[in-house]
XYZ file of C-alpha atoms in Angstrom:
721
model
C 129.258 70.271 83.205
C 128.150 73.604 81.624
C 128.463 76.615 83.855
C 126.071 79.584 84.203
C 127.485 82.465 82.227
C 127.514 86.087 83.407
C 124.566 88.035 82.077
C 125.560 91.619 81.158
C 123.228 94.173 82.703
C 120.981 95.810 80.079
C 120.804 99.615 79.926
C 119.279 101.107 83.057
C 117.091 104.045 83.905
C 117.839 106.034 87.087
C 115.232 105.796 89.817
C 116.778 106.188 93.266
C 119.395 108.526 94.641
C 121.527 106.135 96.700
C 124.438 107.416 98.765
C 126.543 110.500 98.438
C 130.017 108.954 98.108
C 131.018 108.330 94.500
C 134.249 106.602 93.455
C 136.703 108.719 91.520
C 138.602 107.546 88.465
C 140.906 105.501 90.641
C 138.117 103.929 92.705
C 138.485 103.454 96.467
C 141.533 102.418 98.465
C 141.249 99.010 100.144
C 141.205 100.676 103.582
C 138.756 103.463 102.632
C 135.519 103.052 104.639
C 133.612 104.420 101.640
C 134.226 101.108 99.913
C 131.239 99.954 101.967
C 127.655 101.174 101.600
C 125.792 102.001 104.796
C 123.618 99.157 106.022
C 120.673 101.286 107.150
C 120.577 103.474 104.048
C 120.773 100.357 101.895
C 117.746 98.948 103.700
C 115.820 102.159 102.979
C 116.796 101.663 99.338
C 115.138 98.243 99.492
C 111.960 99.688 100.974
C 111.955 102.276 98.200
C 111.983 99.415 95.700
C 108.906 98.055 97.468
C 107.309 101.496 97.186
C 108.068 101.494 93.455
C 105.786 98.456 93.091
C 102.913 100.550 94.470
C 103.703 103.078 91.738
C 103.624 100.512 88.931
C 100.479 100.979 86.825
C 100.887 97.463 85.374
C 100.183 95.931 88.793
C 96.500 95.475 89.811
C 95.222 98.278 92.035
C 94.577 96.337 95.229
C 98.030 94.788 94.946
C 99.483 98.296 94.672
C 97.597 99.187 97.864
C 99.101 96.068 99.460
C 102.616 97.256 98.616
C 101.843 100.592 100.296
C 100.810 98.637 103.397
C 104.022 96.578 103.264
C 106.137 99.713 102.831
C 104.439 101.326 105.838
C 104.848 98.288 108.094
C 108.450 97.796 106.970
C 109.200 101.379 107.976
C 107.522 100.859 111.352
C 109.813 97.929 112.111
C 112.835 99.855 110.850
C 112.194 102.595 113.422
C 111.330 100.110 116.174
C 114.638 98.281 115.807
C 117.295 99.923 113.637
C 116.663 103.606 114.365
C 115.926 102.814 118.008
C 119.273 101.046 118.334
C 121.151 103.997 116.876
C 119.339 106.420 119.187
C 120.342 104.240 122.137
C 123.975 104.565 121.029
C 123.645 108.339 120.732
C 122.046 108.566 124.188
C 124.837 106.441 125.669
C 127.503 108.669 124.140
C 128.831 105.874 121.943
C 130.943 107.280 119.127
C 132.042 104.010 117.555
C 131.664 104.286 113.804
C 130.062 101.722 111.560
C 132.396 100.005 109.089
C 131.330 102.525 106.423
C 132.739 105.324 108.614
C 129.488 106.890 109.841
C 128.923 107.710 113.505
C 125.572 106.890 115.159
C 124.652 110.590 115.116
C 125.447 110.925 111.429
C 123.427 107.807 110.625
C 120.374 109.051 112.522
C 120.578 112.371 110.725
C 120.830 110.788 107.267
C 118.226 108.117 107.945
C 115.577 110.506 109.235
C 116.117 112.859 106.297
C 115.814 109.988 103.842
C 112.781 108.546 105.627
C 110.964 111.885 105.337
C 111.490 111.896 101.581
C 110.119 108.370 101.298
C 107.095 109.097 103.498
C 106.271 112.176 101.439
C 106.464 110.072 98.279
C 104.268 107.417 99.885
C 101.611 109.994 100.775
C 101.625 111.575 97.323
C 101.296 108.169 95.743
C 98.397 107.272 98.023
C 96.486 110.554 97.722
C 97.169 111.414 94.078
C 97.122 107.969 92.479
C 95.890 105.047 94.574
C 92.836 106.808 96.051
C 91.514 108.289 92.773
C 92.324 105.125 90.792
C 90.487 102.954 93.329
C 87.526 105.357 93.257
C 87.372 105.065 89.480
C 87.185 101.281 89.979
C 84.357 101.509 92.503
C 86.392 101.310 95.715
C 86.065 104.697 97.405
C 88.266 105.676 100.342
C 86.071 108.478 101.658
C 86.619 111.110 104.293
C 83.891 112.089 106.760
C 83.483 115.420 104.994
C 82.589 113.647 101.742
C 79.611 111.791 103.244
C 76.085 113.083 102.659
C 73.356 113.343 105.296
C 72.049 109.826 104.736
C 75.544 108.375 105.040
C 76.157 110.284 108.253
C 72.841 109.120 109.708
C 73.927 105.547 109.059
C 77.267 106.233 110.727
C 75.539 107.508 113.858
C 74.027 104.069 114.364
C 77.331 102.342 113.663
C 79.126 104.594 116.120
C 76.593 104.190 118.925
C 76.247 100.418 118.571
C 79.731 99.241 117.661
C 82.319 101.926 118.367
C 81.211 104.082 121.311
C 81.032 101.189 123.848
C 84.694 100.346 123.176
C 86.133 103.871 123.550
C 87.798 105.230 126.686
C 88.561 108.971 126.699
C 91.456 109.838 129.009
C 91.706 113.391 130.333
C 95.009 115.077 131.182
C 94.971 117.448 134.160
C 96.549 117.626 137.632
C 94.399 114.677 138.722
C 94.941 112.671 135.541
C 98.557 112.307 134.377
C 99.393 111.951 130.714
C 98.390 108.400 129.742
C 100.783 105.785 128.456
C 100.692 105.627 124.656
C 101.391 102.090 123.469
C 103.672 101.255 120.561
C 102.175 101.869 117.100
C 98.741 102.664 118.514
C 96.600 105.179 116.639
C 95.214 107.974 118.820
C 93.295 111.226 118.739
C 94.678 114.220 120.612
C 91.628 116.243 121.634
C 91.418 119.766 123.035
C 88.098 120.575 124.685
C 86.838 123.788 126.267
C 84.386 124.279 129.117
C 81.763 126.729 127.757
C 81.054 128.013 131.296
C 84.581 128.632 132.603
C 86.314 128.794 129.223
C 88.982 126.462 130.633
C 90.757 124.283 128.081
C 91.582 120.649 128.683
C 93.567 118.036 126.768
C 92.417 114.434 126.335
C 93.546 111.370 124.466
C 91.241 108.894 122.747
C 92.804 105.625 121.609
C 91.486 104.228 118.343
C 90.709 100.623 119.372
C 92.892 98.148 117.472
C 90.192 95.489 117.968
C 87.947 97.346 115.492
C 88.428 97.364 111.703
C 90.731 100.124 110.463
C 88.065 101.316 108.003
C 84.300 101.515 108.518
C 82.485 100.047 105.508
C 79.425 101.850 104.138
C 76.271 99.792 103.358
C 77.065 99.730 99.634
C 80.256 97.813 100.418
C 82.261 100.095 98.142
C 83.074 103.049 100.374
C 85.450 103.045 103.332
C 85.876 105.719 105.981
C 88.887 105.753 108.350
C 87.808 104.730 111.835
C 89.535 107.707 113.477
C 87.470 110.115 111.385
C 84.231 108.445 112.466
C 85.317 108.752 116.103
C 86.378 112.372 115.610
C 82.955 113.250 114.191
C 81.277 112.016 117.392
C 83.600 113.439 120.045
C 80.679 115.434 121.461
C 79.297 112.142 122.774
C 82.591 111.349 124.500
C 82.832 114.838 126.055
C 79.201 115.870 126.652
C 78.628 119.530 127.390
C 82.129 120.499 126.252
C 83.216 122.300 123.104
C 85.707 120.374 120.961
C 88.227 122.956 119.775
C 90.721 120.623 118.120
C 91.325 116.994 117.315
C 94.269 115.493 115.465
C 95.454 111.952 114.901
C 98.868 110.870 116.179
C 100.878 107.682 116.502
C 103.973 106.740 118.485
C 106.714 104.281 117.583
C 108.754 102.849 120.463
C 111.965 100.882 120.813
C 110.751 97.311 120.413
C 114.018 95.384 120.397
C 114.415 92.811 123.160
C 117.344 93.062 125.562
C 118.018 89.695 127.167
C 120.705 88.861 129.687
C 120.634 85.147 128.855
C 123.531 84.243 131.112
C 121.583 85.590 134.082
C 118.250 84.014 133.100
C 117.359 80.763 134.850
C 114.264 80.371 132.645
C 114.589 81.704 129.096
C 110.859 81.468 128.415
C 110.041 83.534 131.510
C 112.774 86.016 130.615
C 111.372 86.530 127.115
C 107.851 86.939 128.496
C 109.144 89.618 130.868
C 110.934 91.430 128.042
C 107.756 91.371 125.946
C 105.941 93.165 128.766
C 108.782 95.700 128.969
C 108.660 96.257 125.192
C 105.364 98.118 125.649
C 107.260 100.746 127.625
C 110.184 101.224 125.260
C 111.545 104.653 124.540
C 109.652 106.751 121.977
C 111.621 107.028 118.721
C 109.054 108.515 116.331
C 105.955 110.692 116.597
C 103.639 110.746 113.581
C 101.069 113.508 113.690
C 98.455 115.170 111.525
C 100.007 118.153 109.757
C 97.067 120.324 110.906
C 97.995 120.027 114.590
C 98.430 123.373 116.353
C 101.859 124.192 117.773
C 100.433 123.827 121.281
C 99.267 120.227 120.760
C 102.428 119.325 118.883
C 104.658 120.690 121.655
C 102.599 118.977 124.364
C 102.954 115.584 122.667
C 106.672 116.092 122.082
C 107.191 117.002 125.728
C 105.128 114.172 127.196
C 106.542 111.572 124.820
C 110.097 112.900 125.231
C 110.943 113.220 121.541
C 112.939 115.862 119.684
C 111.933 117.709 116.557
C 113.873 115.285 114.349
C 111.576 112.467 115.522
C 108.350 114.201 114.438
C 106.802 113.249 111.085
C 103.857 115.263 109.820
C 101.251 113.587 107.615
C 98.691 115.150 105.316
C 96.962 111.823 104.706
C 95.782 109.054 107.046
C 98.326 107.711 109.497
C 99.314 104.042 109.387
C 98.769 102.965 105.806
C 99.420 99.445 107.038
C 95.646 99.514 107.475
C 95.329 99.137 103.705
C 95.555 95.378 104.241
C 91.836 95.614 105.079
C 91.152 97.160 101.680
C 93.370 94.613 99.951
C 91.159 91.865 101.406
C 88.191 93.023 99.288
C 86.635 90.375 97.080
C 87.420 92.119 93.817
C 89.179 89.582 91.580
C 89.482 92.187 88.823
C 91.712 94.310 91.083
C 93.902 91.459 92.343
C 96.676 89.368 90.852
C 95.506 86.331 88.942
C 95.310 83.346 91.332
C 98.394 81.147 91.077
C 97.796 77.979 93.068
C 100.908 75.939 93.818
C 101.472 72.590 92.168
C 102.638 69.327 93.620
C 106.105 68.193 92.503
C 106.086 65.243 90.103
C 107.693 62.825 92.532
C 105.118 63.656 95.212
C 102.100 63.153 92.936
C 100.353 59.768 93.041
C 98.349 58.544 90.041
C 94.583 58.900 90.351
C 93.081 56.359 92.693
C 96.391 55.545 94.340
C 97.793 56.666 97.666
C 101.218 58.267 97.700
C 103.885 56.687 99.874
C 105.879 59.845 100.612
C 108.639 57.894 102.309
C 109.126 55.653 99.282
C 109.143 58.721 97.020
C 111.897 60.392 99.026
C 113.851 57.154 99.372
C 114.060 56.949 95.544
C 116.139 60.128 95.478
C 116.311 63.725 96.644
C 113.377 66.013 95.766
C 113.781 69.773 95.350
C 110.814 71.991 96.232
C 110.632 75.624 95.118
C 107.965 77.532 97.025
C 105.494 79.130 96.489
C 105.415 77.522 93.030
C 105.671 74.005 94.491
C 103.156 73.330 97.222
C 104.382 73.492 100.806
C 101.230 71.657 101.924
C 101.749 68.582 99.743
C 105.484 68.380 100.382
C 106.846 69.512 103.748
C 103.571 69.577 105.660
C 102.602 66.220 104.192
C 105.879 64.649 105.317
C 105.307 65.812 108.903
C 101.627 64.779 108.792
C 102.416 61.294 107.519
C 105.242 60.941 110.001
C 102.883 61.798 112.854
C 100.528 58.944 111.851
C 102.939 56.292 110.577
C 103.506 53.566 113.199
C 106.977 52.938 111.773
C 108.134 56.480 112.590
C 110.044 56.535 115.858
C 111.058 60.193 116.158
C 110.522 63.651 114.662
C 112.896 66.560 115.272
C 112.386 70.093 113.955
C 113.543 73.691 114.379
C 110.758 76.297 114.556
C 111.759 79.920 114.001
C 108.509 81.464 112.764
C 105.367 79.416 112.335
C 101.816 80.422 111.445
C 99.066 81.176 113.952
C 97.138 78.018 113.026
C 100.005 75.716 112.232
C 99.304 72.292 110.686
C 102.896 71.308 111.424
C 102.517 72.053 115.122
C 99.255 70.072 115.180
C 101.070 67.137 113.589
C 103.847 67.350 116.184
C 101.266 67.317 118.969
C 99.547 64.298 117.391
C 102.862 62.465 117.076
C 103.727 63.048 120.734
C 100.279 61.886 121.824
C 100.866 58.663 119.892
C 104.040 57.983 121.806
C 106.641 59.037 119.283
C 109.779 60.860 120.349
C 109.236 64.463 119.265
C 111.776 67.231 119.785
C 111.123 70.835 118.776
C 113.661 73.591 119.082
C 111.515 76.734 119.335
C 113.398 80.010 118.895
C 111.813 82.323 121.458
C 113.850 85.303 120.274
C 112.471 85.456 116.699
C 111.767 89.195 116.517
C 108.058 90.134 116.643
C 107.108 86.439 116.745
C 108.208 85.956 120.356
C 104.682 85.886 121.811
C 103.431 83.502 119.123
C 106.383 81.161 119.654
C 105.889 81.189 123.428
C 102.290 80.052 122.968
C 103.281 77.262 120.607
C 106.077 76.172 122.941
C 103.564 75.796 125.786
C 101.143 73.851 123.586
C 103.902 71.492 122.505
C 105.190 70.978 126.035
C 101.714 70.173 127.322
C 101.404 67.505 124.618
C 104.650 65.846 125.706
C 106.964 67.252 123.052
C 110.568 67.763 124.151
C 110.843 71.535 123.722
C 114.143 73.361 123.929
C 114.852 77.023 123.360
C 118.172 76.932 121.585
C 121.670 77.765 122.679
C 122.643 80.532 125.058
C 123.723 83.621 123.183
C 122.718 82.262 119.765
C 119.507 82.460 117.771
C 118.595 79.211 116.046
C 117.655 80.266 112.533
C 118.276 77.035 110.649
C 115.329 75.388 108.820
C 115.785 71.681 109.436
C 113.565 68.625 109.932
C 114.505 65.022 110.727
C 112.177 61.991 110.697
C 113.514 58.657 111.992
C 111.721 55.576 110.648
C 112.122 51.865 111.407
C 112.192 49.962 108.107
C 112.892 46.287 107.279
C 116.474 47.050 106.255
C 117.035 49.110 109.402
C 116.652 52.665 110.655
C 116.300 55.266 107.880
C 116.385 59.010 108.344
C 114.264 61.357 106.219
C 115.343 64.979 106.085
C 114.277 68.424 105.030
C 116.670 71.365 104.826
C 115.363 74.655 103.498
C 115.696 78.388 103.233
C 112.226 79.222 104.597
C 110.350 78.837 107.844
C 107.906 76.055 108.629
C 105.027 78.443 108.109
C 102.143 77.507 105.818
C 101.080 81.136 105.321
C 104.428 82.654 104.352
C 105.095 79.585 102.183
C 102.485 80.992 99.772
C 104.100 84.451 99.776
C 107.860 83.860 100.110
C 110.157 82.377 97.491
C 112.165 79.564 99.090
C 114.027 76.355 98.306
C 114.047 73.099 100.196
C 115.239 69.537 99.716
C 113.527 66.337 100.869
C 116.130 63.623 101.223
C 116.869 60.201 102.638
C 120.604 60.591 102.050
C 122.430 58.786 104.891
C 125.156 61.433 105.165
C 122.637 64.278 105.418
C 120.639 62.260 107.955
C 123.774 61.717 110.036
C 124.549 65.435 109.838
C 121.081 66.435 111.027
C 121.287 63.916 113.852
C 124.542 65.543 114.951
C 123.040 69.012 114.581
C 119.954 68.254 116.665
C 122.038 66.575 119.348
C 124.207 69.682 119.445
C 121.145 71.944 119.694
C 119.385 69.998 122.436
C 122.399 68.819 124.389
C 126.047 69.728 124.569
C 128.790 69.387 121.998
C 131.992 70.845 120.691
C 133.957 70.382 117.449
C 130.994 68.741 115.709
C 131.919 67.630 112.184
C 129.480 67.483 109.272
C 129.574 65.794 105.865
C 127.058 67.740 103.760
C 126.190 70.678 105.975
C 127.996 73.923 106.618
C 126.840 75.117 110.029
C 127.215 78.475 111.758
C 128.730 79.608 114.000
C 131.310 76.848 113.555
C 132.134 75.952 109.964
C 130.011 78.224 107.790
C 132.194 81.333 107.746
C 135.397 79.389 107.188
C 133.684 77.190 104.598
C 132.506 80.155 102.515
C 135.933 81.798 102.845
C 137.629 78.625 101.587
C 135.244 78.396 98.619
C 135.870 82.025 97.618
C 139.606 81.498 97.924
C 139.260 78.403 95.762
C 137.828 80.568 92.980
C 140.690 83.049 93.435
C 143.158 80.183 93.095
C 141.382 78.994 89.938
C 142.499 82.204 88.303
C 141.068 84.579 85.682
C 138.722 82.965 83.174
C 138.005 80.019 85.475
C 137.002 81.589 88.784
C 133.258 82.238 88.978
C 130.921 82.971 91.923
C 127.153 83.450 92.027
C 125.310 84.175 95.256
C 121.646 84.877 95.978
C 120.613 86.072 99.418
C 118.536 88.548 101.386
C 121.387 90.674 102.736
C 125.126 91.103 102.184
C 126.585 93.023 105.128
C 129.621 91.195 106.536
C 132.726 93.386 105.891
C 135.163 90.447 105.891
C 133.153 88.666 103.213
C 132.791 91.861 101.179
C 136.538 92.517 101.281
C 137.175 88.932 100.208
C 134.796 89.355 97.260
C 136.692 92.546 96.350
C 139.917 90.533 96.442
C 138.339 87.883 94.232
C 137.255 90.530 91.730
C 140.779 91.955 91.576
C 142.080 88.419 90.991
C 139.900 88.069 87.890
C 136.932 86.160 89.347
C 133.584 86.996 87.724
C 130.932 87.511 90.425
C 127.159 87.919 90.194
C 125.183 88.736 93.322
C 121.392 88.701 93.616
C 120.613 90.602 96.833
C 116.971 91.241 97.646
C 117.481 93.702 100.477
C 120.533 95.237 102.136
C 123.819 95.268 100.212
C 126.897 96.988 101.639
C 129.160 96.073 98.702
C 129.887 98.627 95.971
C 129.984 96.877 92.584
C 131.672 98.044 89.405
C 134.379 100.199 91.019
C 137.603 100.190 88.954
C 140.446 98.472 90.745
C 138.137 97.212 93.478
C 134.990 95.503 92.236
C 134.814 95.945 88.477
C 134.008 92.242 87.951
C 131.154 92.257 90.482
C 127.552 92.808 89.404
C 124.702 93.226 91.906
C 121.004 92.988 91.168
C 117.818 92.736 93.226
C 114.553 90.996 92.356
C 111.473 92.604 93.930
C 107.996 91.455 92.964
C 104.798 89.704 93.960
C 106.614 87.157 96.107
C 109.296 87.999 98.657
C 112.579 86.584 97.398
C 113.868 84.625 100.387
C 116.101 81.776 99.183
C 119.859 81.820 99.842
C 121.938 80.066 97.190
C 125.737 79.858 96.845
C 127.386 78.637 93.610
C 131.130 78.194 93.049
C 132.473 77.079 89.674
C 135.392 75.101 91.149
C 134.104 74.273 94.622
C 133.523 70.525 94.521
C 136.116 67.916 95.439
C 136.503 66.925 91.781
C 137.099 70.533 90.711
C 133.627 71.020 89.293
C 130.841 73.340 90.481
C 129.523 73.303 94.040
C 126.071 74.604 94.926
C 124.654 75.008 98.423
C 121.544 76.579 99.862
C 120.079 77.130 103.295
C 119.124 79.647 105.933
C 122.143 81.966 106.068
C 122.783 85.399 104.623
C 126.277 86.874 104.677
C 125.785 89.059 107.737
C 127.822 89.010 110.954
C 124.771 87.855 112.896
C 124.178 84.881 110.562
C 127.802 83.823 110.446
C 128.748 84.391 114.089
C 125.684 84.771 116.320
C 123.135 82.340 114.924
C 122.818 78.652 114.266
C 122.495 78.398 110.481
C 122.810 75.541 108.044
C 123.590 75.299 104.337
C 123.280 71.944 102.601
C 125.571 71.053 99.718
C 123.691 69.733 96.676
C 125.289 66.600 95.256
C 122.538 65.123 93.061
C 123.159 66.274 89.433
C 119.432 66.672 88.745
C 118.911 68.889 91.770
C 122.044 70.856 90.961
C 120.622 71.560 87.499
C 117.334 72.750 89.030
C 119.100 75.112 91.413
C 121.248 76.403 88.551
C 118.042 77.061 86.643
C 116.852 79.261 89.505
C 120.143 81.162 89.377
C 120.058 81.620 85.613
C 116.493 82.938 85.588
C 117.384 85.455 88.303
C 120.355 86.684 86.274
C 118.324 86.934 83.053
C 115.324 88.784 84.532
C 114.620 92.140 82.879
C 111.168 92.765 84.375
C 111.555 92.726 88.176
C 115.305 93.328 88.447
C 117.111 96.394 89.761
C 120.843 97.013 89.329
C 123.196 98.540 91.900
C 125.719 101.095 90.632
C 129.149 102.097 91.951
C 127.665 105.267 93.488
C 125.240 103.211 95.593
C 122.153 104.017 93.514
C 119.647 101.337 92.558
C 118.189 101.516 89.059
C 115.505 99.394 87.416
C 116.942 97.160 84.719
C 115.684 98.400 81.382
C 115.085 95.633 78.887
C 112.444 94.200 76.597
C 110.598 92.488 79.449
C 111.369 89.065 77.981
C 112.135 87.397 81.318
C 109.918 87.852 84.378
C 111.563 85.620 86.974
C 108.512 84.862 89.087
C 106.278 84.165 86.091
C 109.011 81.961 84.639
C 109.266 79.928 87.836
C 105.500 79.421 87.729
C 105.775 78.191 84.136
C 108.586 75.813 85.049
C 106.586 74.340 87.931
C 103.565 73.837 85.673
C 105.691 72.294 82.925
C 106.950 69.697 85.377
C 103.344 68.865 86.268
C 102.452 68.539 82.565
C 105.340 66.129 82.125
C 103.760 63.989 84.830
C 100.449 63.984 82.930
C 102.239 62.906 79.743
C 104.016 60.109 81.594
C 100.685 58.927 83.009
C 99.173 58.835 79.512
C 102.132 56.840 78.220
C 101.524 54.240 80.923
C 97.918 53.656 79.854
């Protein structure tokens, strides 16, 4: 069987600065902590690659605005979780160093300095490029000062009828303590003066999140930030007072959940309690208008208990995540060309006929590559049909993140109401989806679904589905194992792989896995699955060592994942490189491995694909990994991070079918050949855009491949006529 060959990186052009440590002529010693890149700084590198998309003039304008919104929201979450965790360590006096040798204090210092540089770049990009370019295209992001008298007269009516009734000014004085400022809320700090006594007072006005972030002018082409409209009418909120100053500010709080699961009798109730506590997390960042006076700035710092290092001044609007509202404009000329997904050949019925999805899967495994292959007509359709089919006895599924209006959840409810055995493992601890998952868990329970919340101390991150059907020849199990969540919305935005299968061994494995998740078990053995936290780490280690044993010229490893962080795995990849194994890594986000270092990692190449769709699949390919000495390919839910390998339930499925193996290899090869979306990681930790002729655009190529498979179906249909 032919093997994917290493693709040499084309010449590159420097873009990002990366980390300070640079290997000398002799590289790094095997015990030198600098052989690892810092996890948090590497994540900021990823977000900078997202920001670079907003700076790409070849991308449609509203899509560039979208990438600014994504960058902003990514940074919010980074402070809520990663920076907040480091600040907790500093406050607790913890001096334990990360595996790259940095202390918590050093990390906070470097991260905040780097974040300031990125925020300044974001603001320049927004104010100097996105705003004027949108205006030239007829989408004007206006300030209040730019409105004429007629516009302002219109805004008076809007304010009085739609905005004023929702506002609640909160004064701060001896009788009114400083109000609680909720996480990520946008606010106005207002200083008013009594014209009679000349006394000054401070007040806070919260910009209501229930209102649109931008107020749209009657022409539908101009947008004014909501906080500026409120600021222009503060005299109505403080009648008879003189408004001396008003500035926008925003607070970011520690939003990570802290659960003592061993002490919780009811995990659902415990998570609900932690969600209420999240609102009162410690302040970790204060964003404020750069025009704020020292007095207002110092007051906010004191009341919010933040130091100078936590203050970020902005010259433009705060919270550019609000640009999602602008991105939603109906301007096809400023958006990406629509790219509707297609239905895989094997799941397409001829015109006038009804597809039997169970018969299609029973004929052989089917690979689906989202968003190019439709999630609706594959995975959702399997669950929908299973919910209605009288021959289906049971449906079992893991739900990590699902959409707000989930067709899959509706199908599970319908199945339970029809008397089928339905089991759903709902992960209540999926960060920032906890509240949504709690609501779905309650809906499912009320419908009679057997709902469990996973295993104590472990997050259930695996993406698995099992349908049990009574057929004439006996019970048959239909399976889905994937890399993405059962979420119809993200399935149109995230790149993921999944397999639909009626393979008896895989069905037996999933039966064992679900029994383990909903009941009790120890030393569970699987045939075609590698499952964390039991066999996945050791399985990957054995496969890497197998390539080392194969020797130079034969050993070959290719991995695609979101994040590579685990130090044991990184050191083992270094060992493989020194043993002559050629290694290609496609890492979308965080990568703590230094590639290309002489004597350490000179045979390792790392690239990242960042584009329209979020690369989300995890694929592992080993040239000599199968029992017969040939290639082994596996994919599933796990990245190589300590949390995925040791603290989560994850599953990779081994691909046996030669046709599916070829399809997965095709995904790998296109990723390695891309010279349009790819970035390359250097030994010094800097990421650089791959400079080529633009001959391979991975995401466009995957679209073409999906369409070509559909065209083959049309040709086959014509041949049958």
